[in-house]
């Protein structure tokens, strides 16, 4: 079967950036930054990206492009029959696992876009936003409808293929996302009292930085850049031989970090404008679907056109961000099923979509009818979220860095990142040093930290 490539370098960067820019940029990064030392946190985050993120991203790119294969195939080809082949399979599994709960939230963002546009939030007292969200999430049908619609859109794009599906949609959606981000940022920073919000986000406070904060920055950098499983490896398998891997990785990281910081510029001026305590806005779903609808409504004038527009655009932005990331997750599994089991793209995508529909349904219902069903003490949604974030991704990231630092042939590595000697790679030695020593140790610490091992032995 002929394998497709991305048609252009820009398309390749936008697709990879689409994977990276997602819910993580909006519902975690800004609040983590504000609470953990502002600019100090941002600096640490950027160091994590340079020291750990870039080397691993470049490795994932290289493994994908060199083998021109899906993630499981890529590690199989490079592992020469050794157990390292399991790293690729683990990656496929992780992506599929993340997609199950990520799509549920994708559906919520669509629902909230429509609620905003319909002016449903006007005149609602602050304390009732929680009831609106709980009422929706626990309803047995409504969230499923949006979940299926969200998965349907992903499926549509994936079946169109690499160029006319993934690349074309990224070329349309990423500029849209960028424009909406700029518009919302401008509106938000011109609110009265905006400077307090920016101060909360940016004022460096090094006293807040401790080992826990550093671990948090590392974990966030990893999730935000889509590292540790094979999204970027799969996309890179569609790069052509001339794509400069180092430069592409830097571009993707810059776009991702820029959008994450702008998300803070969008959120905090409004929070301060209405006099809310930023430490009470919550994180994740409660921030996004309970605090923010209220915040936007009151910052821009309850029921005003501006409030409606701002809120609608914000949820649409989240939807686009979530969609491009979800597409990249789906593609990892689709490429795997299609190539390893020699099926047509249509069939491969259908199999993946069906399994996501079933497990996504369980995750969605875990806020309502299935809320009492616990696996490892958690409802389905949290189990999928925690198991992938706390176990699968750090494990994958660690194995990928060890594999590329210790197992992959050095000459092959050098040859591939320099495009056969065409590009200068003065950073090569540092890159290998990070992959061999810094990254595995650092990710190992994040791993232990997330599992709560440090608290257990009284170190935090
Ligand atoms: N990076 C995306 C976000 O910030 C989510 C995501 C997509 C992801 N693909 C991934 C996270 C692969 C980890 C691994 O929301």
XYZ file of N, CA, C and O in Angstrom, residues 283-456:
696
model
N -9.328 23.908 38.875
C -8.472 23.507 37.768
C -9.236 22.481 36.944
O -10.202 21.891 37.428
N -8.853 22.319 35.697
C -9.496 21.307 34.860
C -10.956 21.608 34.629
O -11.344 22.744 34.340
N -11.799 20.580 34.775
C -13.212 20.722 34.427
C -13.905 21.791 35.264
O -14.701 22.569 34.747
N -13.591 21.873 36.552
C -14.322 22.838 37.365
C -13.935 24.266 36.981
O -14.768 25.166 36.973
N -12.675 24.480 36.629
C -12.262 25.796 36.128
C -13.008 26.118 34.835
O -13.624 27.163 34.682
N -12.943 25.180 33.915
C -13.418 25.445 32.561
C -14.931 25.529 32.443
O -15.448 26.365 31.712
N -15.620 24.643 33.152
C -17.060 24.580 32.915
C -17.902 25.133 34.060
O -19.119 25.215 33.932
N -17.264 25.481 35.172
C -18.044 26.060 36.267
C -17.613 27.501 36.551
O -18.427 28.418 36.521
N -16.317 27.713 36.783
C -15.874 29.073 37.110
C -15.913 30.006 35.911
O -16.422 31.119 35.984
N -15.351 29.563 34.798
C -15.183 30.499 33.685
C -16.478 31.005 33.042
O -16.562 32.176 32.692
N -17.526 30.170 32.879
C -18.740 30.740 32.281
C -19.251 31.910 33.128
O -19.684 32.938 32.594
N -19.155 31.767 34.433
C -19.574 32.824 35.339
C -18.665 34.044 35.204
O -19.113 35.179 35.055
N -17.347 33.781 35.214
C -16.370 34.862 35.133
C -16.578 35.688 33.865
O -16.664 36.915 33.898
N -16.691 35.025 32.726
C -16.815 35.755 31.456
C -18.109 36.563 31.416
O -18.157 37.687 30.935
N -19.171 35.948 31.907
C -20.465 36.614 31.895
C -20.383 37.939 32.651
O -20.862 38.961 32.179
N -19.739 37.897 33.814
C -19.738 39.111 34.629
C -18.657 40.099 34.223
O -18.840 41.303 34.364
N -17.547 39.598 33.705
C -16.486 40.529 33.315
C -16.923 41.382 32.120
O -16.573 42.546 32.012
N -17.713 40.802 31.216
C -18.060 41.539 29.998
C -19.486 42.073 30.011
O -19.985 42.561 29.006
N -20.163 41.965 31.150
C -21.523 42.500 31.236
C -22.536 41.389 31.033
O -22.712 40.916 29.910
N -23.188 41.019 32.129
C -24.116 39.884 32.113
C -25.137 40.008 30.978
O -25.889 40.971 30.915
N -25.123 39.034 30.090
C -26.108 39.022 29.003
C -25.763 39.933 27.831
O -26.507 39.996 26.858
N -24.619 40.645 27.917
C -24.272 41.556 26.814
C -23.768 40.781 25.603
O -23.334 39.632 25.719
N -23.827 41.469 24.463
C -23.332 40.849 23.226
C -21.878 40.436 23.403
O -21.458 39.353 22.975
N -21.106 41.318 24.046
C -19.688 41.040 24.213
C -19.479 39.762 25.040
O -18.649 38.920 24.710
N -20.277 39.622 26.096
C -20.157 38.423 26.936
C -20.497 37.168 26.130
O -19.813 36.147 26.216
N -21.548 37.282 25.333
C -21.948 36.120 24.524
C -20.843 35.754 23.537
O -20.432 34.596 23.423
N -20.328 36.797 22.846
C -19.290 36.543 21.852
C -18.029 35.973 22.482
O -17.453 34.987 21.998
N -17.614 36.585 23.582
C -16.377 36.158 24.225
C -16.490 34.699 24.666
O -15.641 33.862 24.392
N -17.585 34.403 25.346
C -17.774 33.058 25.875
C -17.888 32.029 24.738
O -17.270 30.955 24.775
N -18.648 32.378 23.704
C -18.809 31.451 22.581
C -17.461 31.174 21.915
O -17.106 30.021 21.646
N -16.711 32.252 21.673
C -15.412 32.078 21.022
C -14.460 31.273 21.890
O -13.679 30.454 21.403
N -14.529 31.497 23.193
C -13.637 30.774 24.099
C -13.894 29.265 24.034
O -12.972 28.468 23.903
N -15.162 28.870 24.091
C -15.449 27.427 24.058
C -15.196 26.846 22.669
O -14.801 25.690 22.528
N -15.389 27.667 21.669
C -15.072 27.202 20.319
C -13.561 26.969 20.188
O -13.113 25.986 19.600
N -12.801 27.889 20.790
C -11.341 27.740 20.797
C -10.937 26.424 21.465
O -10.123 25.654 20.953
N -11.548 26.155 22.608
C -11.250 24.905 23.320
C -11.615 23.697 22.471
O -10.897 22.704 22.419
N -12.770 23.813 21.802
C -13.218 22.717 20.941
C -12.198 22.450 19.829
O -11.801 21.304 19.600
N -11.747 23.504 19.166
C -10.784 23.330 18.071
C -9.483 22.730 18.612
O -8.910 21.807 18.019
N -9.042 23.261 19.752
C -7.798 22.762 20.342
C -7.934 21.278 20.694
O -7.047 20.468 20.393
N -9.063 20.921 21.290
C -9.275 19.526 21.687
C -9.392 18.631 20.455
O -8.873 17.506 20.420
N -10.040 19.155 19.424
C -10.260 18.344 18.230
C -8.947 17.971 17.529
O -8.716 16.805 17.198
N -8.067 18.965 17.326
C -6.813 18.655 16.627
C -5.970 17.668 17.444
O -5.269 16.833 16.876
N -6.035 17.769 18.775
C -5.291 16.814 19.604
C -5.912 15.423 19.512
O -5.214 14.414 19.408
N -7.251 15.390 19.549
C -7.939 14.099 19.494
C -7.678 13.404 18.151
O -7.515 12.182 18.093
N -7.612 14.201 17.086
C -7.321 13.622 15.773
C -5.957 12.935 15.803
O -5.782 11.819 15.304
N -4.979 13.583 16.431
C -3.631 12.988 16.464
C -3.630 11.691 17.276
O -2.939 10.733 16.935
N -4.435 11.656 18.326
C -4.503 10.431 19.133
C -5.157 9.295 18.337
O -4.708 8.153 18.371
N -6.207 9.650 17.625
C -6.911 8.645 16.826
C -6.000 8.099 15.728
O -5.983 6.899 15.438
N -5.213 8.978 15.128
C -4.353 8.564 14.017
C -3.317 7.529 14.465
O -2.967 6.631 13.702
N -2.836 7.658 15.695
C -1.854 6.684 16.195
C -2.452 5.279 16.132
O -1.843 4.336 15.612
N -3.667 5.153 16.633
C -4.315 3.847 16.657
C -4.728 3.406 15.254
O -4.574 2.236 14.883
N -5.242 4.348 14.456
C -5.668 3.992 13.099
C -4.489 3.508 12.254
O -4.577 2.496 11.555
N -3.364 4.252 12.336
C -2.185 3.847 11.556
C -1.742 2.449 11.990
O -1.379 1.604 11.160
N -1.811 2.201 13.293
C -1.413 0.891 13.815
C -2.317 -0.216 13.275
O -1.843 -1.190 12.671
N -3.606 -0.063 13.452
C -4.537 -1.108 13.028
C -4.455 -1.326 11.513
O -4.395 -2.455 11.028
N -4.407 -0.214 10.786
C -4.375 -0.304 9.329
C -3.135 -1.030 8.822
O -3.211 -1.936 7.995
N -1.966 -0.634 9.352
C -0.727 -1.183 8.805
C -0.377 -2.560 9.367
O 0.061 -3.439 8.635
N -0.595 -2.743 10.654
C -0.192 -4.017 11.249
C -1.144 -5.152 10.865
O -0.755 -6.300 10.809
N -2.409 -4.819 10.639
C -3.364 -5.867 10.285
C -3.794 -5.799 8.823
O -4.754 -6.433 8.408
N -3.068 -4.959 8.076
C -3.279 -4.825 6.624
C -4.745 -4.616 6.259
O -5.331 -5.357 5.461
N -5.340 -3.623 6.861
C -6.735 -3.281 6.551
C -6.767 -1.976 5.767
O -5.777 -1.234 5.735
N -7.904 -1.683 5.164
C -8.025 -0.393 4.499
C -8.142 0.674 5.588
O -8.488 0.373 6.733
N -7.837 1.920 5.211
C -7.907 3.006 6.187
C -9.323 3.133 6.754
O -9.510 3.347 7.946
N -10.300 2.963 5.861
C -11.699 3.062 6.310
C -11.998 2.043 7.395
O -12.573 2.363 8.429
N -11.592 0.804 7.158
C -11.880 -0.259 8.131
C -11.111 -0.018 9.423
O -11.659 -0.153 10.523
N -9.821 0.318 9.284
C -8.988 0.553 10.464
C -9.575 1.653 11.332
O -9.728 1.501 12.549
N -9.950 2.767 10.682
C -10.499 3.893 11.435
C -11.811 3.493 12.102
O -12.093 3.877 13.236
N -12.610 2.678 11.387
C -13.906 2.283 11.947
C -13.722 1.445 13.210
O -14.441 1.611 14.197
N -12.740 0.547 13.175
C -12.498 -0.285 14.360
C -12.113 0.590 15.553
O -12.650 0.461 16.652
N -11.173 1.515 15.308
C -10.749 2.396 16.399
C -11.934 3.206 16.910
O -12.182 3.294 18.115
N -12.683 3.794 15.985
C -13.812 4.630 16.393
C -14.820 3.834 17.219
O -15.305 4.313 18.246
N -15.108 2.609 16.800
C -16.083 1.808 17.553
C -15.625 1.560 18.986
O -16.402 1.695 19.930
N -14.351 1.231 19.140
C -13.868 0.957 20.498
C -13.907 2.233 21.345
O -14.237 2.195 22.527
N -13.588 3.369 20.707
C -13.624 4.638 21.456
C -15.057 4.979 21.847
O -15.314 5.499 22.935
N -15.992 4.671 20.952
C -17.397 4.936 21.264
C -17.820 4.177 22.513
O -18.450 4.721 23.414
N -17.421 2.915 22.575
C -17.836 2.096 23.718
C -17.192 2.589 25.013
O -17.864 2.883 26.010
N -15.858 2.730 24.996
C -15.192 3.134 26.235
C -15.483 4.592 26.593
O -15.591 4.950 27.763
N -15.617 5.443 25.546
C -15.987 6.841 25.797
C -17.347 6.909 26.480
O -17.570 7.724 27.369
N -18.251 6.033 26.069
C -19.572 5.999 26.695
C -19.449 5.698 28.190
O -20.078 6.356 29.018
N -18.601 4.729 28.524
C -18.404 4.409 29.945
C -17.876 5.631 30.696
O -18.337 5.958 31.789
N -16.876 6.315 30.095
C -16.306 7.499 30.754
C -17.368 8.575 30.932
O -17.466 9.215 31.979
N -18.161 8.775 29.888
C -19.176 9.824 29.951
C -20.234 9.496 31.013
O -20.610 10.346 31.822
N -20.665 8.246 31.020
C -21.717 7.866 31.975
C -21.206 7.829 33.411
O -21.987 7.751 34.356
N -19.889 7.878 33.581
C -19.367 7.783 34.947
C -19.660 9.055 35.747
O -19.409 9.114 36.941
N -20.203 10.089 35.090
C -20.636 11.274 35.835
C -22.115 11.173 36.203
O -22.640 12.012 36.897
N -22.782 10.146 35.671
C -24.207 10.008 35.937
C -24.536 8.603 36.398
O -24.148 8.188 37.482
N -25.230 7.842 35.524
C -25.714 6.516 35.930
C -24.616 5.577 36.428
O -24.887 4.717 37.257
N -23.387 5.745 35.935
C -22.339 4.796 36.344
C -21.416 5.363 37.430
O -20.314 4.858 37.639
N -21.872 6.415 38.097
C -20.948 7.079 39.025
C -20.524 6.172 40.186
O -19.515 6.415 40.838
N -21.301 5.137 40.440
C -20.940 4.255 41.559
C -19.996 3.133 41.161
O -19.481 2.418 42.017
N -19.807 2.980 39.862
C -18.919 1.899 39.436
C -17.476 2.365 39.568
O -17.060 3.350 38.957
N -16.703 1.693 40.398
C -15.328 2.134 40.640
C -14.334 1.082 40.171
O -14.509 -0.099 40.386
N -13.288 1.581 39.501
C -12.163 0.718 39.162
C -10.957 1.351 39.836
O -10.700 2.540 39.636
N -10.192 0.594 40.585
C -9.098 1.157 41.382
C -9.580 2.370 42.160
O -8.934 3.424 42.140
N -10.735 2.276 42.755
C -11.210 3.365 43.602
C -11.652 4.619 42.856
O -11.856 5.656 43.461
N -11.720 4.560 41.545
C -12.065 5.752 40.773
C -13.212 5.424 39.829
O -13.370 4.274 39.437
N -13.964 6.469 39.422
C -14.939 6.208 38.373
C -14.183 6.034 37.050
O -12.978 6.277 36.981
N -14.873 5.608 36.003
C -14.173 5.301 34.745
C -13.358 6.486 34.233
O -12.208 6.341 33.838
N -13.981 7.659 34.244
C -13.313 8.827 33.689
C -11.979 9.069 34.408
O -10.930 9.183 33.772
N -12.011 9.127 35.731
C -10.772 9.406 36.478
C -9.777 8.274 36.327
O -8.565 8.501 36.330
N -10.284 7.051 36.203
C -9.363 5.932 36.040
C -8.600 6.079 34.717
O -7.374 5.959 34.689
N -9.319 6.405 33.642
C -8.653 6.596 32.345
C -7.677 7.768 32.403
O -6.559 7.702 31.897
N -8.118 8.849 33.022
C -7.302 10.056 33.126
C -6.046 9.778 33.962
O -4.913 10.004 33.524
N -6.247 9.264 35.158
C -5.107 9.061 36.075
C -4.153 7.982 35.587
O -2.942 8.134 35.654
N -4.707 6.895 35.106
C -3.827 5.787 34.704
C -2.953 6.207 33.522
O -1.758 5.895 33.475
N -3.534 6.957 32.580
C -2.692 7.378 31.454
C -1.722 8.467 31.876
O -0.535 8.406 31.532
N -2.192 9.429 32.651
C -1.324 10.548 33.028
C -0.261 10.176 34.046
O 0.869 10.645 33.983
N -0.620 9.322 34.988
C 0.310 9.042 36.079
C 1.177 7.812 35.838
O 2.249 7.686 36.419
N 0.715 6.907 35.025
C 1.491 5.678 34.819
C 1.973 5.531 33.369
O 3.173 5.477 33.106
N 1.016 5.495 32.433
C 1.392 5.151 31.055
C 2.313 6.179 30.401
O 3.319 5.824 29.791
N 1.977 7.480 30.548
C 2.793 8.487 29.863
C 4.210 8.602 30.432
O 5.181 8.590 29.672
N 4.360 8.705 31.771
C 5.741 8.769 32.278
C 6.535 7.513 31.944
O 7.710 7.593 31.564
N 5.880 6.372 32.018
C 6.569 5.128 31.678
C 7.015 5.167 30.213
O 8.177 4.870 29.887
N 6.108 5.583 29.345
C 6.426 5.678 27.919
C 7.564 6.661 27.681
O 8.517 6.359 26.959
N 7.489 7.832 28.308
C 8.519 8.852 28.110
C 9.887 8.345 28.540
O 10.897 8.540 27.855
N 9.901 7.644 29.668
C 11.168 7.138 30.181
C 11.746 6.082 29.226
O 12.916 6.117 28.877
N 10.884 5.181 28.784
C 11.360 4.126 27.880
C 11.827 4.710 26.544
O 12.838 4.275 25.980
N 11.117 5.730 26.066
C 11.510 6.324 24.779
C 12.887 6.987 24.910
O 13.745 6.853 24.039
N 13.116 7.687 26.043
C 14.422 8.353 26.169
C 15.533 7.315 26.337
O 16.609 7.445 25.749
N 15.281 6.269 27.109
C 16.325 5.244 27.272
C 16.585 4.549 25.936
O 17.734 4.349 25.524
N 15.508 4.248 25.237
C 15.657 3.573 23.940
C 16.485 4.425 22.981
O 17.442 3.951 22.357
N 16.122 5.730 22.896
C 16.844 6.531 21.899
C 18.244 6.912 22.365
O 19.124 7.152 21.546
N 18.463 6.977 23.687
C 19.799 7.321 24.172
C 20.759 6.133 24.208
O 21.934 6.253 23.898
N 20.256 4.970 24.585
C 21.138 3.816 24.814
C 21.063 2.745 23.730
O 22.043 2.064 23.463
N 19.884 2.568 23.149
C 19.730 1.419 22.246
C 19.910 1.792 20.768
O 20.595 1.109 20.024
N 19.320 2.917 20.382
C 19.406 3.318 18.969
C 20.847 3.574 18.570
O 21.618 4.143 19.340
N 21.185 3.177 17.366
C 22.536 3.389 16.873
C 22.832 4.897 16.744
O 22.055 5.640 16.154
N 23.956 5.320 17.333
C 24.323 6.741 17.324
C 24.427 7.322 15.924
O 24.006 8.432 15.643
N 25.042 6.533 15.049
C 25.262 7.010 13.692
C 23.935 7.221 12.962
O 23.736 8.199 12.262
N 23.049 6.274 13.209
C 21.712 6.383 12.617
C 21.033 7.663 13.113
O 20.455 8.427 12.342
N 21.153 7.893 14.413
C 20.527 9.071 15.033
C 21.070 10.334 14.382
O 20.328 11.208 13.928
N 22.408 10.409 14.329
C 23.043 11.613 13.805
C 22.674 11.839 12.338
O 22.356 12.945 11.909
N 22.714 10.768 11.606
C 22.421 10.837 10.186
C 20.994 11.331 9.943
O 20.730 12.152 9.069
N 20.086 10.845 10.764
C 18.677 11.178 10.552
C 18.384 12.633 10.946
O 17.687 13.338 10.227
N 18.904 13.094 12.082
C 18.565 14.489 12.444
C 19.291 15.493 11.562
O 18.864 16.633 11.436
N 20.396 15.081 10.937
C 21.078 16.039 10.052
C 20.609 15.877 8.603
O 21.184 16.469 7.701
N 19.563 15.107 8.415
C 19.066 14.808 7.062
C 20.187 14.331 6.158
O 20.444 14.895 5.093
N 20.889 13.326 6.634
C 21.961 12.726 5.840
C 23.183 13.626 5.715
O 23.915 13.548 4.735
N 23.412 14.506 6.699
C 24.599 15.360 6.683
C 24.341 16.742 6.099
O 25.216 17.597 6.077
N 23.100 17.013 5.662
C 22.804 18.326 5.068
C 22.719 19.443 6.099
O 22.974 20.603 5.795
N 22.290 19.092 7.318
C 22.075 20.124 8.330
C 23.143 20.033 9.407
O 23.626 18.948 9.729
N 23.512 21.176 9.970
C 24.463 21.154 11.084
C 23.711 20.820 12.359
O 22.588 21.266 12.570
N 24.336 19.997 13.205
C 23.662 19.636 14.458
C 24.622 19.772 15.630
O 25.021 18.789 16.251
N 24.984 21.030 15.946
C 25.965 21.251 17.017
C 25.457 20.780 18.386
O 26.251 20.583 19.300
N 24.154 20.598 18.506
C 23.576 20.224 19.804
C 23.545 18.704 20.011
O 23.027 18.217 21.001
N 24.105 17.979 19.076
C 23.948 16.515 19.091
C 24.402 15.863 20.406
O 23.683 15.061 21.004
N 25.599 16.248 20.881
C 26.136 15.601 22.090
C 25.260 15.872 23.308
O 24.995 14.988 24.124
N 24.796 17.125 23.398
C 23.932 17.487 24.526
C 22.631 16.693 24.484
O 22.113 16.237 25.503
N 22.139 16.555 23.268
C 20.895 15.823 23.071
C 21.038 14.386 23.591
O 20.208 13.892 24.359
N 22.105 13.740 23.180
C 22.311 12.358 23.600
C 22.531 12.283 25.114
O 22.011 11.397 25.796
N 23.243 13.273 25.646
C 23.481 13.288 27.091
C 22.150 13.358 27.838
O 21.914 12.625 28.795
N 21.272 14.247 27.354
C 19.976 14.355 28.017
C 19.194 13.048 27.902
O 18.607 12.570 28.877
N 19.202 12.469 26.721
C 18.425 11.241 26.527
C 18.955 10.090 27.380
O 18.198 9.241 27.849
N 20.281 10.075 27.565
C 20.860 8.957 28.321
C 20.689 9.118 29.827
O 20.380 8.152 30.519
N 20.936 10.340 30.310
C 20.969 10.508 31.763
C 19.857 11.382 32.312
O 19.097 10.955 33.179
N 19.787 12.638 31.805
C 18.881 13.593 32.455
C 17.423 13.162 32.324
O 16.689 13.070 33.304
N 17.005 12.893 31.075
C 15.590 12.600 30.865
C 15.096 11.372 31.636
O 14.085 11.461 32.336
N 15.791 10.239 31.564
C 15.252 9.077 32.286
C 15.162 9.327 33.792
O 14.169 8.955 34.420
N 16.182 10.001 34.344
C 16.152 10.252 35.788
C 15.035 11.222 36.141
O 14.238 10.990 37.054
N 14.957 12.326 35.358
C 13.935 13.328 35.649
C 12.531 12.738 35.520
O 11.676 12.935 36.387
N 12.302 11.997 34.451
C 10.958 11.425 34.274
C 10.687 10.387 35.354
O 9.577 10.280 35.867
N 11.716 9.659 35.728
C 11.571 8.692 36.817
C 11.095 9.385 38.090
O 10.211 8.890 38.794
N 11.670 10.581 38.349
C 11.264 11.316 39.549
C 9.816 11.803 39.436
O 9.054 11.735 40.394
N 9.438 12.280 38.234
C 8.043 12.707 38.045
C 7.111 11.533 38.323
O 6.100 11.649 39.023
N 7.510 10.403 37.799
C 6.740 9.175 37.941
C 6.522 8.859 39.424
O 5.389 8.732 39.903
N 7.629 8.804 40.165
C 7.528 8.492 41.591
C 6.712 9.566 42.307
O 5.897 9.277 43.170
N 6.950 10.831 41.899
C 6.225 11.932 42.531
C 4.730 11.792 42.324
O 3.931 11.945 43.251
N 4.322 11.452 41.095
C 2.898 11.336 40.814
C 2.275 10.158 41.541
O 1.120 10.183 41.909
N 3.066 9.135 41.733
C 2.515 7.983 42.446
C 2.480 8.227 43.959
O 2.028 7.394 44.721
N 3.027 9.388 44.363
C 2.958 9.734 45.786
C 4.037 9.074 46.615
O 3.939 9.019 47.836
N 5.098 8.598 45.970
C 6.132 7.888 46.717
C 6.868 8.824 47.681
O 7.210 8.453 48.795
N 7.076 10.107 47.253
C 7.826 11.030 48.123
C 7.059 11.346 49.391
O 7.613 11.471 50.462
N 5.740 11.513 49.245
C 4.943 11.778 50.442
C 5.018 10.585 51.386
O 5.127 10.718 52.588
N 5.023 9.412 50.760
C 5.034 8.190 51.550
C 6.279 8.092 52.425
O 6.233 7.671 53.570
